[in-house]
């Protein structure tokens, strides 16, 4: 049986081209969690910021494809997903434990505003909170937070009475049903959360702000230094060209959040006293 060399050559070229497609033309993939379809949260802000940062890094690092993982996960599971290469990047508040688990890109994503907390309360309880003049008085009431949130330790060390439960998107129901007195939320989250809560008796408390040092970073797996460098580069570029500032100032309720900081609220600092 004779072999048609020209046909064999053509077949080889076709096979080579097929094998070469992902190598020659495939983009880098960055996988992230998109839980915005499941909960009312601030996640769309971070997704938009990730897209902005990646866009600003294309000239230096090349094209990339962002792939959304439409799942809900606890923070513990998110970090495990980085380690197992199921997910490439996450965003969350930092802590010493988290920075031991993963590689933090240490450029603040929210200008520290996650550390400025106002309280979600029942509307009928405003007078009770307006009468509070100290942390000691606030500590007589009960708060709720997610089980693995780093701010829990900060609040407890400051003397506050904080209960926890495994995170779910309806922690606010414990306030609405009178099982706890308040739910501390960042000034940039609370407007949306109260507006979208399935409870008509909730409101933003009008007299108190809890303040503590709190930064939100992008995190990647410890071994993924190239992605960390890319995100750092893109963030610095977006800060330099003003696109980060523009995005932050025009996103969602950020302007309304800034208004919460203007006024006669009592500010209770939760950070440990420094000598």
Tab-separated table of C-alpha atoms in Angstrom:
chain	number	residue	atom	x	y	z
A	1	UNK	CA	0.000	0.000	0.000
A	2	UNK	CA	1.534	3.283	-1.057
A	3	UNK	CA	1.445	6.323	1.180
A	4	UNK	CA	0.496	9.695	-0.291
A	5	UNK	CA	3.257	11.872	1.163
A	6	UNK	CA	1.497	15.108	0.301
A	7	UNK	CA	-1.649	13.921	2.106
A	8	UNK	CA	0.428	12.767	5.088
A	9	UNK	CA	2.168	16.141	5.196
A	10	UNK	CA	-1.159	17.975	5.108
A	11	UNK	CA	-2.589	15.781	7.870
A	12	UNK	CA	0.463	16.438	10.031
A	13	UNK	CA	0.142	20.172	9.529
A	14	UNK	CA	-3.543	20.081	10.502
A	15	UNK	CA	-2.785	18.095	13.660
A	16	UNK	CA	0.034	20.460	14.557
A	17	UNK	CA	-2.206	23.456	14.094
A	18	UNK	CA	-4.874	21.909	16.347
A	19	UNK	CA	-2.341	21.214	19.071
A	20	UNK	CA	-0.907	24.683	18.729
A	21	UNK	CA	-4.174	26.587	19.134
A	22	UNK	CA	-4.265	26.738	22.942
A	23	UNK	CA	-0.543	27.403	23.096
A	24	UNK	CA	-0.351	30.041	20.405
A	25	UNK	CA	-3.672	31.778	20.828
A	26	UNK	CA	-4.974	30.802	24.258
A	27	UNK	CA	-5.371	33.622	26.787
A	28	UNK	CA	-4.415	33.484	30.412
A	29	UNK	CA	-7.480	32.663	32.496
A	30	UNK	CA	-8.256	34.344	35.820
A	31	UNK	CA	-11.073	32.700	37.771
A	32	UNK	CA	-12.977	34.597	40.437
A	33	UNK	CA	-16.143	34.164	42.472
A	34	UNK	CA	-19.281	35.938	41.290
A	35	UNK	CA	-21.960	35.506	43.942
A	36	UNK	CA	-23.897	38.636	42.977
A	37	UNK	CA	-26.780	36.566	41.594
A	38	UNK	CA	-27.240	34.840	44.952
A	39	UNK	CA	-26.831	37.600	47.512
A	40	UNK	CA	-27.128	41.367	47.777
A	41	UNK	CA	-23.533	42.302	48.411
A	42	UNK	CA	-20.750	44.582	47.312
A	43	UNK	CA	-19.225	41.931	45.081
A	44	UNK	CA	-20.116	43.733	41.793
A	45	UNK	CA	-17.786	46.566	42.865
A	46	UNK	CA	-14.841	44.195	43.191
A	47	UNK	CA	-15.670	42.426	39.940
A	48	UNK	CA	-15.730	45.748	38.119
A	49	UNK	CA	-12.490	46.796	39.787
A	50	UNK	CA	-10.834	43.497	38.833
A	51	UNK	CA	-11.826	44.096	35.213
A	52	UNK	CA	-10.429	47.635	35.360
A	53	UNK	CA	-7.151	46.464	36.896
A	54	UNK	CA	-6.723	43.639	34.384
A	55	UNK	CA	-7.446	46.039	31.521
A	56	UNK	CA	-4.740	48.419	32.750
A	57	UNK	CA	-2.217	45.553	32.810
A	58	UNK	CA	-2.781	44.189	29.287
A	59	UNK	CA	0.036	46.180	27.662
A	60	UNK	CA	2.549	44.795	30.167
A	61	UNK	CA	1.205	41.279	30.781
A	62	UNK	CA	-0.947	40.421	27.758
A	63	UNK	CA	-4.591	39.603	27.158
A	64	UNK	CA	-6.512	37.690	29.781
A	65	UNK	CA	-9.898	36.024	30.043
A	66	UNK	CA	-11.852	36.532	33.249
A	67	UNK	CA	-13.977	33.529	34.186
A	68	UNK	CA	-16.733	33.910	36.779
A	69	UNK	CA	-17.509	31.053	39.167
A	70	UNK	CA	-21.156	31.561	40.079
A	71	UNK	CA	-21.097	29.931	43.506
A	72	UNK	CA	-21.458	31.004	47.118
A	73	UNK	CA	-18.563	30.153	49.432
A	74	UNK	CA	-17.474	30.934	52.949
A	75	UNK	CA	-14.177	32.769	53.273
A	76	UNK	CA	-12.522	29.574	54.477
A	77	UNK	CA	-13.644	27.751	51.352
A	78	UNK	CA	-12.476	30.634	49.144
A	79	UNK	CA	-8.946	30.388	50.522
A	80	UNK	CA	-9.011	26.613	50.120
A	81	UNK	CA	-10.065	27.169	46.493
A	82	UNK	CA	-6.942	29.266	45.920
A	83	UNK	CA	-4.743	26.513	47.320
A	84	UNK	CA	-6.385	23.860	45.167
A	85	UNK	CA	-6.229	26.002	41.999
A	86	UNK	CA	-10.011	26.046	41.672
A	87	UNK	CA	-9.998	29.847	41.868
A	88	UNK	CA	-7.233	32.342	41.068
A	89	UNK	CA	-8.151	35.532	42.923
A	90	UNK	CA	-10.412	36.641	45.741
A	91	UNK	CA	-11.007	39.873	47.594
A	92	UNK	CA	-11.612	40.174	51.315
A	93	UNK	CA	-10.580	42.030	54.426
A	94	UNK	CA	-7.094	41.194	55.574
A	95	UNK	CA	-5.810	39.605	58.756
A	96	UNK	CA	-2.535	38.046	59.877
A	97	UNK	CA	-4.055	34.584	59.449
A	98	UNK	CA	-5.242	35.320	55.922
A	99	UNK	CA	-1.889	36.739	54.911
A	100	UNK	CA	-0.312	33.498	56.120
A	101	UNK	CA	-2.739	31.501	54.009
A	102	UNK	CA	-2.403	33.427	50.758
A	103	UNK	CA	-0.476	36.191	49.015
A	104	UNK	CA	-2.016	39.622	49.556
A	105	UNK	CA	-1.684	42.404	46.988
A	106	UNK	CA	-1.286	45.176	49.538
A	107	UNK	CA	-3.020	48.038	47.806
A	108	UNK	CA	-6.327	48.938	49.535
A	109	UNK	CA	-9.360	48.370	47.340
A	110	UNK	CA	-11.809	50.383	49.450
A	111	UNK	CA	-9.670	53.136	50.987
A	112	UNK	CA	-10.190	51.661	54.444
A	113	UNK	CA	-13.934	52.284	54.338
A	114	UNK	CA	-14.708	48.675	55.245
A	115	UNK	CA	-13.438	49.612	58.692
A	116	UNK	CA	-16.124	52.273	59.129
A	117	UNK	CA	-19.204	50.470	60.376
A	118	UNK	CA	-22.704	51.708	60.940
A	119	UNK	CA	-25.398	49.574	62.478
A	120	UNK	CA	-28.385	47.845	60.952
A	121	UNK	CA	-31.118	48.003	63.584
A	122	UNK	CA	-34.879	47.785	63.974
A	123	UNK	CA	-36.532	51.115	63.280
A	124	UNK	CA	-38.226	51.166	66.659
A	125	UNK	CA	-34.862	50.876	68.460
A	126	UNK	CA	-33.332	54.172	67.314
A	127	UNK	CA	-34.010	55.972	70.609
A	128	UNK	CA	-32.205	53.190	72.509
A	129	UNK	CA	-29.102	53.634	70.351
A	130	UNK	CA	-29.266	57.440	70.422
A	131	UNK	CA	-28.919	57.294	74.208
A	132	UNK	CA	-25.642	55.343	74.025
A	133	UNK	CA	-22.559	57.439	74.796
A	134	UNK	CA	-19.806	54.827	75.262
A	135	UNK	CA	-18.586	51.463	74.067
A	136	UNK	CA	-19.400	50.073	77.494
A	137	UNK	CA	-23.045	50.987	77.005
A	138	UNK	CA	-23.069	49.545	73.474
A	139	UNK	CA	-21.591	46.332	74.902
A	140	UNK	CA	-24.808	45.729	76.839
A	141	UNK	CA	-26.503	45.068	73.493
A	142	UNK	CA	-25.868	42.126	71.174
A	143	UNK	CA	-24.390	42.154	67.670
A	144	UNK	CA	-24.205	39.485	64.972
A	145	UNK	CA	-21.353	38.766	62.532
A	146	UNK	CA	-20.236	35.930	60.290
A	147	UNK	CA	-18.370	33.083	61.952
A	148	UNK	CA	-15.040	33.467	60.146
A	149	UNK	CA	-14.958	37.256	59.756
A	150	UNK	CA	-11.741	38.852	61.081
A	151	UNK	CA	-13.612	41.848	62.526
A	152	UNK	CA	-15.193	39.584	65.141
A	153	UNK	CA	-11.945	39.448	67.113
A	154	UNK	CA	-11.516	43.224	66.851
A	155	UNK	CA	-15.018	43.858	68.152
A	156	UNK	CA	-14.712	41.380	70.981
A	157	UNK	CA	-11.352	42.757	72.078
A	158	UNK	CA	-12.991	46.171	72.254
A	159	UNK	CA	-15.515	44.676	74.664
A	160	UNK	CA	-18.518	44.338	72.389
A	161	UNK	CA	-20.967	41.463	72.749
A	162	UNK	CA	-20.753	39.717	69.365
A	163	UNK	CA	-22.490	36.469	68.467
A	164	UNK	CA	-21.478	34.597	65.322
A	165	UNK	CA	-22.987	32.057	63.005
A	166	UNK	CA	-21.879	30.376	59.828
A	167	UNK	CA	-22.273	32.955	57.109
A	168	UNK	CA	-25.463	33.108	55.100
A	169	UNK	CA	-26.979	35.976	53.117
A	170	UNK	CA	-29.730	36.649	55.665
A	171	UNK	CA	-27.926	37.438	58.907
A	172	UNK	CA	-30.015	40.607	59.035
A	173	UNK	CA	-33.080	38.465	59.819
A	174	UNK	CA	-31.727	37.938	63.326
A	175	UNK	CA	-32.019	41.681	63.855
A	176	UNK	CA	-35.429	41.912	62.225
A	177	UNK	CA	-36.746	39.100	64.433
A	178	UNK	CA	-35.285	40.624	67.616
A	179	UNK	CA	-32.817	37.806	68.284
A	180	UNK	CA	-29.905	40.285	68.299
A	181	UNK	CA	-29.881	44.083	68.584
A	182	UNK	CA	-27.688	45.156	65.683
A	183	UNK	CA	-25.657	44.077	62.681
A	184	UNK	CA	-22.541	46.197	61.969
A	185	UNK	CA	-22.046	46.795	58.237
A	186	UNK	CA	-19.574	48.948	56.356
A	187	UNK	CA	-20.783	52.366	55.257
A	188	UNK	CA	-20.470	51.279	51.632
A	189	UNK	CA	-22.594	48.154	52.050
A	190	UNK	CA	-25.412	49.153	54.308
A	191	UNK	CA	-27.606	51.191	51.960
A	192	UNK	CA	-28.032	48.331	49.515
A	193	UNK	CA	-28.429	45.749	52.250
A	194	UNK	CA	-31.178	47.623	54.078
A	195	UNK	CA	-32.924	48.483	50.807
A	196	UNK	CA	-32.877	44.876	49.646
A	197	UNK	CA	-33.581	43.204	52.970
A	198	UNK	CA	-36.763	41.188	53.108
A	199	UNK	CA	-37.826	43.039	56.244
A	200	UNK	CA	-39.628	46.389	56.461
A	201	UNK	CA	-38.648	47.036	60.067
A	202	UNK	CA	-34.901	47.552	59.443
A	203	UNK	CA	-33.071	50.885	59.258
A	204	UNK	CA	-29.613	52.456	59.323
A	205	UNK	CA	-28.828	53.582	62.868
A	206	UNK	CA	-28.330	57.373	62.923
A	207	UNK	CA	-25.932	58.181	65.768
A	208	UNK	CA	-22.969	55.728	65.930
A	209	UNK	CA	-19.955	54.762	63.815
A	210	UNK	CA	-17.584	51.943	64.739
A	211	UNK	CA	-14.082	52.635	63.425
A	212	UNK	CA	-11.097	50.324	63.175
A	213	UNK	CA	-8.171	49.712	60.861
A	214	UNK	CA	-9.425	47.447	58.132
A	215	UNK	CA	-8.135	46.992	54.599
A	216	UNK	CA	-9.521	44.926	51.756
A	217	UNK	CA	-7.018	43.373	49.357
A	218	UNK	CA	-6.878	41.056	46.387
A	219	UNK	CA	-5.496	37.663	47.442
A	220	UNK	CA	-3.940	34.967	45.260
A	221	UNK	CA	-2.333	31.615	46.011
A	222	UNK	CA	1.112	31.805	47.598
A	223	UNK	CA	2.739	30.319	44.512
A	224	UNK	CA	0.956	32.643	42.068
A	225	UNK	CA	3.449	35.507	42.247
A	226	UNK	CA	3.003	36.416	38.579
A	227	UNK	CA	-0.699	37.140	39.048
A	228	UNK	CA	0.063	39.096	42.219
A	229	UNK	CA	2.538	41.253	40.288
A	230	UNK	CA	0.021	41.747	37.490
A	231	UNK	CA	-2.707	42.894	39.882
A	232	UNK	CA	-0.306	45.213	41.692
A	233	UNK	CA	0.811	46.695	38.365
A	234	UNK	CA	-2.778	47.212	37.198
A	235	UNK	CA	-3.832	48.799	40.471
A	236	UNK	CA	-0.909	51.218	40.449
A	237	UNK	CA	-1.628	52.115	36.815
A	238	UNK	CA	-5.300	52.774	37.577
A	239	UNK	CA	-4.365	54.956	40.539
A	240	UNK	CA	-1.826	56.831	38.427
A	241	UNK	CA	-4.227	57.560	35.553
A	242	UNK	CA	-7.158	58.444	37.839
A	243	UNK	CA	-9.446	55.624	36.705
A	244	UNK	CA	-9.449	53.983	40.144
A	245	UNK	CA	-10.579	57.229	41.813
A	246	UNK	CA	-13.249	57.807	39.186
A	247	UNK	CA	-14.548	54.259	39.518
A	248	UNK	CA	-14.644	54.428	43.310
A	249	UNK	CA	-16.402	57.807	43.454
A	250	UNK	CA	-19.082	56.930	40.919
A	251	UNK	CA	-19.826	53.340	41.921
A	252	UNK	CA	-23.172	52.539	43.478
A	253	UNK	CA	-23.740	54.050	46.893
A	254	UNK	CA	-20.206	55.253	47.544
A	255	UNK	CA	-21.324	58.877	47.452
A	256	UNK	CA	-24.123	58.073	49.907
A	257	UNK	CA	-21.594	56.220	52.070
A	258	UNK	CA	-19.418	59.307	52.302
A	259	UNK	CA	-22.434	61.295	53.491
A	260	UNK	CA	-22.806	58.926	56.436
A	261	UNK	CA	-19.431	60.164	57.641
A	262	UNK	CA	-20.573	63.782	57.695
A	263	UNK	CA	-22.576	64.798	60.703
A	264	UNK	CA	-22.739	64.435	64.447
A	265	UNK	CA	-22.297	60.693	64.813
A	266	UNK	CA	-20.326	59.441	67.800
A	267	UNK	CA	-17.238	57.566	66.614
A	268	UNK	CA	-16.189	54.593	68.736
A	269	UNK	CA	-12.640	53.532	67.884
A	270	UNK	CA	-12.180	49.784	68.223
A	271	UNK	CA	-8.441	49.666	67.527
A	272	UNK	CA	-6.249	48.742	70.530
A	273	UNK	CA	-4.828	51.751	72.311
A	274	UNK	CA	-1.230	52.519	71.365
A	275	UNK	CA	1.237	54.053	73.771
